[in-house]
Coordinates of C-alpha atoms and ligand atoms in Angstrom, one line a residue:
V1 CA -92.1 25.4 -50.5
D2 CA -95.3 23.7 -48.7
A3 CA -95.4 24.6 -45.2
A4 CA -96.6 21.4 -43.1
P5 CA -101.2 22.5 -42.0
T6 CA -101.7 24.9 -39.4
I7 CA -105.1 25.5 -37.2
D8 CA -105.2 28.2 -38.9
S9 CA -104.5 27.2 -42.5
A10 CA -106.5 24.6 -42.4
W11 CA -109.5 26.6 -41.4
A12 CA -108.8 29.6 -43.7
W13 CA -108.3 27.3 -46.5
F14 CA -112.0 25.7 -44.8
V15 CA -113.7 28.6 -44.8
G16 CA -112.8 29.8 -48.6
F17 CA -115.2 27.2 -49.5
V18 CA -118.1 29.6 -48.0
P19 CA -119.3 32.9 -49.8
P20 CA -118.0 35.7 -47.9
G21 CA -121.6 36.5 -47.9
W22 CA -122.6 33.7 -45.4
Q23 CA -119.3 33.8 -43.1
P24 CA -120.8 35.1 -40.1
T25 CA -124.3 33.5 -40.3
L26 CA -122.4 30.1 -40.6
G27 CA -120.3 31.9 -37.3
I28 CA -123.4 32.4 -36.1
I29 CA -124.9 28.8 -35.8
A30 CA -121.7 26.9 -34.9
A31 CA -121.0 29.5 -32.2
V32 CA -124.8 28.7 -30.9
A33 CA -124.3 24.9 -31.7
I34 CA -121.6 24.2 -29.2
L35 CA -123.1 27.0 -26.5
A36 CA -126.6 24.5 -26.7
W37 CA -124.2 20.8 -26.9
L38 CA -121.7 22.4 -23.4
L39 CA -125.3 23.3 -21.5
M40 CA -127.4 20.6 -22.5
N41 CA -124.3 17.9 -21.5
A42 CA -124.3 20.1 -17.8
L43 CA -127.8 19.7 -17.5
K44 CA -127.2 16.1 -17.1
L45 CA -124.1 16.2 -15.2
V46 CA -126.6 18.4 -13.1
F47 CA -129.1 16.0 -13.2
E48 CA -127.1 13.4 -12.5
L49 CA -126.1 14.4 -9.7
V50 CA -129.1 15.2 -8.3
R51 CA -130.9 12.2 -8.9
A52 CA -127.1 10.3 -7.4
W53 CA -128.3 11.8 -3.9
Q54 CA -131.6 11.4 -3.8
D55 CA -131.3 7.7 -4.8
I56 CA -128.9 8.3 -1.4
R57 CA -131.7 9.7 0.0
R58 CA -134.3 6.7 -0.5
K59 CA -132.2 4.2 0.6
K60 CA -131.4 5.8 3.8
Q61 CA -135.6 6.5 4.1
I62 CA -136.0 3.6 3.5
E63 CA -133.2 2.0 6.3
S64 CA -134.9 4.4 9.4
L65 CA -138.2 3.2 8.3
P66 CA -139.6 1.1 11.2
P67 CA -140.3 -2.5 10.6
Q68 CA -144.0 -2.4 9.2
N69 CA -145.9 -5.5 9.6
P70 CA -145.1 -6.7 13.3
F71 CA -145.4 -10.1 12.9
P72 CA -145.6 -12.6 15.8
T73 CA -143.1 -13.8 17.9
K74 CA -144.9 -17.0 18.6
L75 CA -146.8 -19.8 15.3
P76 CA -149.1 -21.6 15.6
P77 CA -147.6 -25.6 15.2
P78 CA -147.8 -26.7 11.5
R79 CA -151.0 -27.8 10.1
V80 CA -150.4 -31.1 8.7
G81 CA -146.7 -32.5 8.2
I82 CA -146.6 -34.8 5.8
W83 CA -143.2 -36.3 6.4
N84 CA -143.6 -36.2 10.5
A85 CA -145.2 -40.0 10.7
E86 CA -143.3 -42.0 14.2
P87 CA -140.0 -43.6 12.4
K88 CA -139.3 -47.1 13.0
D89 CA -136.2 -47.8 13.0
P90 CA -134.7 -43.6 12.2
I91 CA -130.4 -43.7 11.8
R92 CA -128.8 -41.2 13.6
P93 CA -126.5 -39.6 11.8
K94 CA -122.6 -40.4 13.8
Q95 CA -121.2 -36.6 15.9
V96 CA -118.5 -35.0 15.1
G97 CA -115.9 -36.4 17.5
D98 CA -117.6 -39.8 18.2
G99 CA -116.4 -41.2 14.8
G100 CA -119.2 -38.7 13.1
I101 CA -118.0 -36.0 10.4
P102 CA -119.4 -33.0 10.9
V103 CA -122.7 -33.0 7.4
I104 CA -123.8 -29.5 7.2
T105 CA -127.0 -28.6 5.0
I106 CA -127.5 -25.6 4.4
A107 CA -130.8 -25.1 4.2
N108 CA -134.0 -22.8 4.1
M109 CA -137.9 -21.9 3.6
K110 CA -137.0 -19.0 1.4
G111 CA -135.8 -18.7 -2.1
G112 CA -133.3 -17.0 -3.2
V113 CA -131.3 -16.1 0.4
G114 CA -127.9 -16.8 -0.7
K115 CA -127.7 -21.0 -0.1
T116 CA -126.0 -22.0 -3.1
T117 CA -123.5 -18.9 -2.8
L118 CA -122.5 -19.8 0.9
T119 CA -122.1 -23.5 -0.1
A120 CA -120.1 -22.7 -3.1
N121 CA -118.2 -20.8 -1.3
L122 CA -117.8 -22.2 2.2
A123 CA -116.4 -25.2 -0.2
A124 CA -114.1 -23.0 -1.7
Y125 CA -112.4 -21.7 1.7
L126 CA -112.9 -25.4 4.1
D127 CA -111.2 -26.6 1.0
K128 CA -108.8 -24.4 0.8
Q129 CA -107.7 -25.2 4.5
G130 CA -106.8 -28.7 3.5
K131 CA -110.2 -30.4 4.1
R132 CA -112.0 -33.0 2.1
V133 CA -115.4 -31.6 1.0
L134 CA -118.2 -33.6 -0.4
L135 CA -121.3 -31.1 -2.0
L136 CA -124.2 -32.2 -2.2
D137 CA -126.3 -30.6 -4.4
F138 CA -130.5 -31.1 -3.8
D139 CA -131.9 -28.6 -5.7
Y140 CA -133.1 -29.4 -9.1
Q141 CA -132.1 -26.0 -9.9
G142 CA -128.5 -27.4 -10.0
S143 CA -127.4 -24.0 -9.3
L144 CA -124.5 -25.5 -7.2
S145 CA -123.2 -27.9 -9.4
Q146 CA -123.5 -26.0 -11.9
T147 CA -121.6 -23.1 -10.5
A148 CA -118.4 -25.7 -9.1
L149 CA -118.1 -27.6 -12.6
A150 CA -117.0 -24.2 -13.9
A151 CA -115.4 -22.9 -11.1
A152 CA -113.3 -26.4 -12.4
N153 CA -114.0 -26.1 -16.1
I154 CA -116.0 -29.2 -16.8
S155 CA -118.9 -28.9 -18.0
K156 CA -120.8 -32.6 -18.2
M157 CA -123.9 -31.9 -16.0
G158 CA -126.4 -34.7 -14.5
S159 CA -128.5 -36.1 -11.7
A160 CA -126.3 -38.1 -9.4
V161 CA -128.1 -36.7 -6.4
D162 CA -130.5 -39.5 -7.5
D163 CA -129.4 -42.5 -6.4
L164 CA -128.9 -41.1 -3.0
I165 CA -133.4 -41.1 -2.1
S166 CA -133.8 -43.6 -4.4
G167 CA -131.8 -46.5 -1.9
K168 CA -130.7 -49.0 -4.4
K169 CA -126.9 -48.8 -5.2
P170 CA -124.5 -49.1 -2.3
I171 CA -122.3 -45.7 -1.0
A172 CA -119.3 -46.7 -3.3
A173 CA -120.4 -46.8 -6.1
I174 CA -122.2 -43.7 -5.7
L175 CA -119.4 -42.4 -4.8
E176 CA -117.6 -43.2 -8.1
A177 CA -120.4 -41.2 -10.1
S178 CA -119.2 -38.2 -8.3
Q179 CA -116.6 -35.3 -10.1
T180 CA -113.8 -34.3 -9.0
L181 CA -113.4 -30.5 -9.2
M182 CA -110.2 -30.3 -10.3
P183 CA -108.4 -27.6 -10.7
A184 CA -110.6 -25.4 -8.3
L185 CA -110.9 -27.3 -5.1
P186 CA -108.8 -29.9 -5.8
N187 CA -110.4 -31.4 -2.0
S188 CA -113.4 -32.2 -2.7
R189 CA -115.8 -34.1 -5.4
I190 CA -119.5 -32.6 -6.3
L191 CA -122.6 -35.1 -6.9
T192 CA -125.1 -33.0 -9.6
C193 CA -128.1 -32.6 -9.0
Y194 CA -130.4 -31.3 -12.4
Y195 CA -133.6 -31.7 -13.7
E196 CA -134.8 -35.0 -13.8
F197 CA -134.0 -35.1 -9.7
A198 CA -137.5 -33.3 -9.6
D199 CA -139.5 -36.2 -11.0
A200 CA -137.2 -38.7 -9.4
E201 CA -137.9 -37.0 -5.8
T202 CA -141.9 -36.5 -6.5
Y203 CA -141.4 -40.5 -6.8
E204 CA -140.0 -41.9 -4.6
M205 CA -142.0 -40.2 -1.9
V206 CA -145.3 -41.3 -3.6
R207 CA -144.0 -44.4 -3.1
W208 CA -143.0 -43.9 0.6
L209 CA -146.6 -42.8 1.3
T210 CA -148.5 -44.7 -0.5
G211 CA -146.8 -47.8 1.8
E212 CA -145.3 -48.5 -1.5
A213 CA -141.7 -48.8 0.0
Q214 CA -140.5 -51.4 1.9
D215 CA -137.9 -49.5 3.8
D216 CA -138.1 -45.5 5.9
L217 CA -137.4 -42.9 2.8
R218 CA -136.7 -40.5 5.2
F219 CA -133.4 -41.9 6.3
R220 CA -131.9 -43.5 2.9
L221 CA -129.8 -40.2 2.3
G222 CA -128.7 -41.0 6.5
R223 CA -127.7 -44.7 6.1
L224 CA -125.7 -44.0 3.1
L225 CA -123.2 -41.2 4.2
Q226 CA -122.4 -43.0 7.5
E227 CA -120.5 -46.0 5.7
K228 CA -117.4 -45.7 7.2
V229 CA -116.3 -45.3 2.9
V230 CA -118.0 -41.9 3.2
S231 CA -115.8 -40.6 6.0
Q232 CA -112.2 -42.5 5.1
Q233 CA -112.9 -40.3 1.8
F234 CA -114.3 -37.1 2.6
D235 CA -113.4 -34.6 6.2
V236 CA -117.5 -32.6 5.4
V237 CA -119.9 -32.7 4.0
L238 CA -121.7 -29.5 2.6
I239 CA -125.5 -30.4 1.4
D240 CA -127.0 -26.9 -0.9
A241 CA -130.8 -27.8 -0.4
P242 CA -134.2 -26.6 -2.8
P243 CA -136.0 -23.6 -1.0
R244 CA -139.0 -26.7 0.7
F245 CA -138.9 -29.5 2.0
S246 CA -138.8 -31.6 -0.1
T247 CA -137.2 -35.4 -0.2
G248 CA -134.0 -34.0 -0.8
T249 CA -134.2 -31.7 2.4
I250 CA -136.2 -34.0 4.4
N251 CA -133.5 -36.6 3.5
A252 CA -130.2 -33.6 4.5
L253 CA -131.8 -32.5 7.5
C254 CA -132.4 -36.9 8.3
A255 CA -128.3 -37.2 7.7
S256 CA -126.6 -33.7 8.8
T257 CA -125.0 -33.1 12.5
H258 CA -125.9 -29.5 11.3
I259 CA -127.4 -27.2 10.0
L260 CA -126.8 -23.0 8.6
I261 CA -129.7 -20.3 7.5
P262 CA -128.7 -18.3 5.6
T263 CA -131.2 -15.8 5.0
V264 CA -131.2 -11.8 3.7
L265 CA -131.7 -9.0 6.7
D266 CA -135.8 -7.3 5.2
Q267 CA -139.1 -8.5 7.6
M268 CA -140.2 -10.9 4.5
S269 CA -137.0 -13.0 4.8
A270 CA -136.9 -12.8 8.8
E271 CA -140.5 -14.3 8.3
A272 CA -139.6 -17.1 6.5
V273 CA -136.6 -18.2 9.2
I274 CA -139.1 -17.8 11.7
Y275 CA -141.4 -20.9 10.0
F276 CA -138.1 -22.7 8.3
S277 CA -137.5 -23.0 12.5
R278 CA -141.1 -24.1 13.0
D279 CA -141.1 -26.7 11.1
V280 CA -137.8 -28.1 11.3
A281 CA -138.7 -27.8 15.4
A282 CA -141.7 -29.7 14.8
M283 CA -139.4 -32.7 13.1
R284 CA -137.5 -32.5 15.1
S285 CA -137.8 -35.0 18.1
K286 CA -138.8 -38.5 15.8
L287 CA -136.9 -37.3 12.7
F288 CA -132.9 -35.9 14.3
P289 CA -132.9 -34.9 17.8
G290 CA -129.0 -34.5 17.5
L291 CA -129.2 -31.3 14.2
R292 CA -127.8 -28.7 15.5
L293 CA -128.2 -25.3 14.1
I294 CA -124.7 -24.0 13.4
G295 CA -126.4 -20.2 12.8
V296 CA -128.3 -18.5 10.9
V297 CA -125.7 -16.8 8.4
P298 CA -126.9 -12.6 7.6
T299 CA -126.5 -12.0 4.0
M300 CA -126.8 -9.7 0.9
V301 CA -126.4 -6.8 4.0
H302 CA -126.5 -3.4 3.5
Q303 CA -123.2 -2.5 4.4
A304 CA -119.3 -3.6 4.5
S305 CA -118.2 -3.1 8.2
E306 CA -122.0 -3.5 9.9
F307 CA -125.8 -3.6 10.6
T308 CA -127.8 -0.4 9.2
P309 CA -130.8 0.0 11.6
R310 CA -133.4 -1.8 10.1
E311 CA -131.1 -4.6 9.8
R312 CA -130.3 -4.7 13.9
G313 CA -134.1 -5.0 14.4
V314 CA -134.7 -7.5 12.2
V315 CA -131.6 -9.4 14.0
N316 CA -132.9 -9.2 17.2
H317 CA -136.1 -9.8 16.2
I318 CA -134.8 -13.4 14.4
N319 CA -132.6 -14.4 18.0
Q320 CA -135.6 -13.6 19.8
S321 CA -138.0 -15.6 17.7
L322 CA -136.4 -18.4 17.2
V323 CA -135.2 -18.8 21.3
A324 CA -138.0 -20.8 21.0
Y325 CA -137.3 -23.3 18.0
W326 CA -133.9 -23.3 18.3
G327 CA -133.1 -22.9 22.1
Q328 CA -130.3 -20.5 21.5
T329 CA -130.7 -17.3 22.8
K330 CA -128.2 -16.3 20.2
A331 CA -129.0 -17.7 16.1
V332 CA -127.7 -14.9 14.5
L333 CA -124.6 -15.2 13.7
E334 CA -123.7 -11.1 13.6
K335 CA -119.3 -12.0 12.9
A336 CA -120.8 -14.0 9.7
F337 CA -122.2 -11.7 8.3
I338 CA -121.5 -11.3 3.7
P339 CA -121.9 -8.2 2.4
R340 CA -123.6 -7.9 -0.2
K341 CA -121.4 -6.9 -2.9
N342 CA -121.4 -7.6 -7.5
A343 CA -117.4 -9.1 -7.0
I344 CA -120.1 -11.9 -4.4
G345 CA -123.2 -12.2 -6.9
D346 CA -121.9 -11.0 -10.4
I347 CA -119.7 -14.7 -10.4
S348 CA -123.2 -17.3 -10.1
G349 CA -123.6 -20.0 -12.1
I350 CA -119.9 -18.9 -13.9
G351 CA -117.7 -19.8 -11.2
I352 CA -117.0 -19.8 -7.2
G353 CA -115.9 -15.6 -6.2
Y354 CA -113.3 -17.5 -4.5
I355 CA -111.3 -19.5 -6.8
D356 CA -111.7 -16.9 -9.5
A357 CA -114.2 -14.3 -9.5
G358 CA -112.5 -11.5 -12.3
L359 CA -110.5 -9.3 -11.6
A360 CA -108.1 -9.9 -9.0
K361 CA -109.3 -7.3 -6.3
N362 CA -112.4 -9.1 -6.4
T363 CA -111.2 -12.4 -6.0
R364 CA -109.4 -11.0 -3.5
L365 CA -112.3 -9.7 -1.6
V366 CA -114.6 -12.8 -2.3
R367 CA -111.8 -14.6 -0.4
E368 CA -111.5 -11.9 2.8
V369 CA -115.2 -11.8 3.0
F370 CA -115.2 -16.1 3.1
D371 CA -112.2 -16.4 5.5
R372 CA -114.5 -15.1 7.8
V373 CA -117.8 -16.0 7.6
G374 CA -115.3 -20.2 7.5
R375 CA -113.8 -19.9 10.3
V376 CA -116.6 -18.7 12.3
I377 CA -118.9 -20.8 10.4
Y378 CA -116.2 -23.8 10.7
D379 CA -115.0 -22.7 14.4
Q380 CA -119.0 -23.9 15.9
V381 CA -119.1 -26.9 13.9
K382 CA -115.0 -29.3 15.7
Ligands
ATP401 N1 -123.5 -11.7 -0.9 C1 -123.2 -11.0 -1.8 N2 -124.2 -9.7 -2.7 C2 -124.0 -9.6 -3.4 N3 -125.5 -10.5 -4.3 C3 -125.2 -12.0 -3.6 C4 -124.7 -12.0 -3.1 N4 -125.3 -13.1 -2.6 C5 -125.7 -13.8 -3.8 N5 -126.2 -13.1 -4.5 C6 -127.1 -13.3 -5.4 O1 -127.8 -13.5 -4.9 C7 -129.1 -14.5 -6.0 C8 -129.8 -15.0 -5.7 O2 -128.5 -16.6 -4.7 P1 -128.3 -18.0 -3.9 O3 -128.1 -18.6 -5.6 O4 -127.3 -18.3 -3.2 O5 -129.1 -17.8 -4.0 P2 -130.6 -19.0 -2.9 O6 -130.7 -18.7 -1.5 O7 -129.3 -20.4 -3.8 O8 -131.5 -19.3 -4.4 P3 -132.3 -20.3 -4.1 O9 -133.2 -20.5 -3.2 O10 -132.9 -20.3 -5.7 O11 -132.2 -21.2 -4.5 C9 -127.9 -14.5 -6.9 O12 -128.4 -13.8 -7.8 C10 -126.5 -14.2 -6.5 O13 -125.7 -14.3 -7.1
MG402 MG1 -129.7 -22.8 -4.5

């Protein structure tokens, strides 16, 4: 009767093929090969551990370095200001509590510091609080539009914000072209932006600079947002600005009650915040005297619970430097810091982390962060 093969019988069967004279040599070769394989894997593991340890040490070293090129706290005034001409008929946004709703611009001269990520997740937080949010994307790269539409499973994309600065259409018609963000953000709508906006902005700017435009380009958005239908349909407007003083950005500033400045806490990004604040301050008295800084929002910070010594140094430097431009001694919203997390970053362009960051535990993490950030920010607005 055939017994079921065991390892021993299989081995004996296999060895049966090898001539007896070769068996010791083959055995030695097999043993050496197995040993070499084990040794290689052990070495690989050791190398990986050493590298990981070195990475941690290097990161710690970099973090503990003092600021490299200390830069002046007070900058010389800006040299040219094409947007700075005296306005004849300025529009001042109604303040909150005075019949106005909060209009918050999220802006900074530096790119890639988390402006769009903050805007999208803040919108999701406010929407969840039952606030009806109107999102305006003024960056022709369309990241906010893409992110918000993707969260709501909508693929249609185009530039709807062109009409906000062309001064030709009434606000009711423009709002009709806004997109709902059902079911992700059931209370919110967005006016999207895409590459055709780049041309539209330049065209309007040139017409205004050459005196061809009849009205003041800078206040077109402000005029539209003052209309009653806006405060009837929405509780808050969030505007995602591009990293430059474009036609859209100037319109956003002139139409806003509040501004948020997100920044990474490194030396170069801090410099951008200071330059940006200087240039905004230079325009403020003429163009938007009522604009209030909610604060500078630290983004992509290294630790989940506190600043590293280096980040702390940058916070102090921003706080000191911004007194001259904003008048407040603690411009940095320390409590609204946003940690650097893959759960927050990986989703950008394909959805809003606050709504769905893939894994349930990632979504929970993003919500925890932006519930805190949203609360700190919105407390300053009410
Ligand atoms: N807290 C975070 N943790 C990890 N990654 C993040 C975080 N916030 C943003 N990112 C990532 O950093 C990149 C830049 O973010 P975001 O697009 O929000 O910046 P931005 O300031 O709007 O950029 P731009 O100036 O180009 O409009 C994105 O890839 C985003 O996913
Ligand atoms: Mg952006």
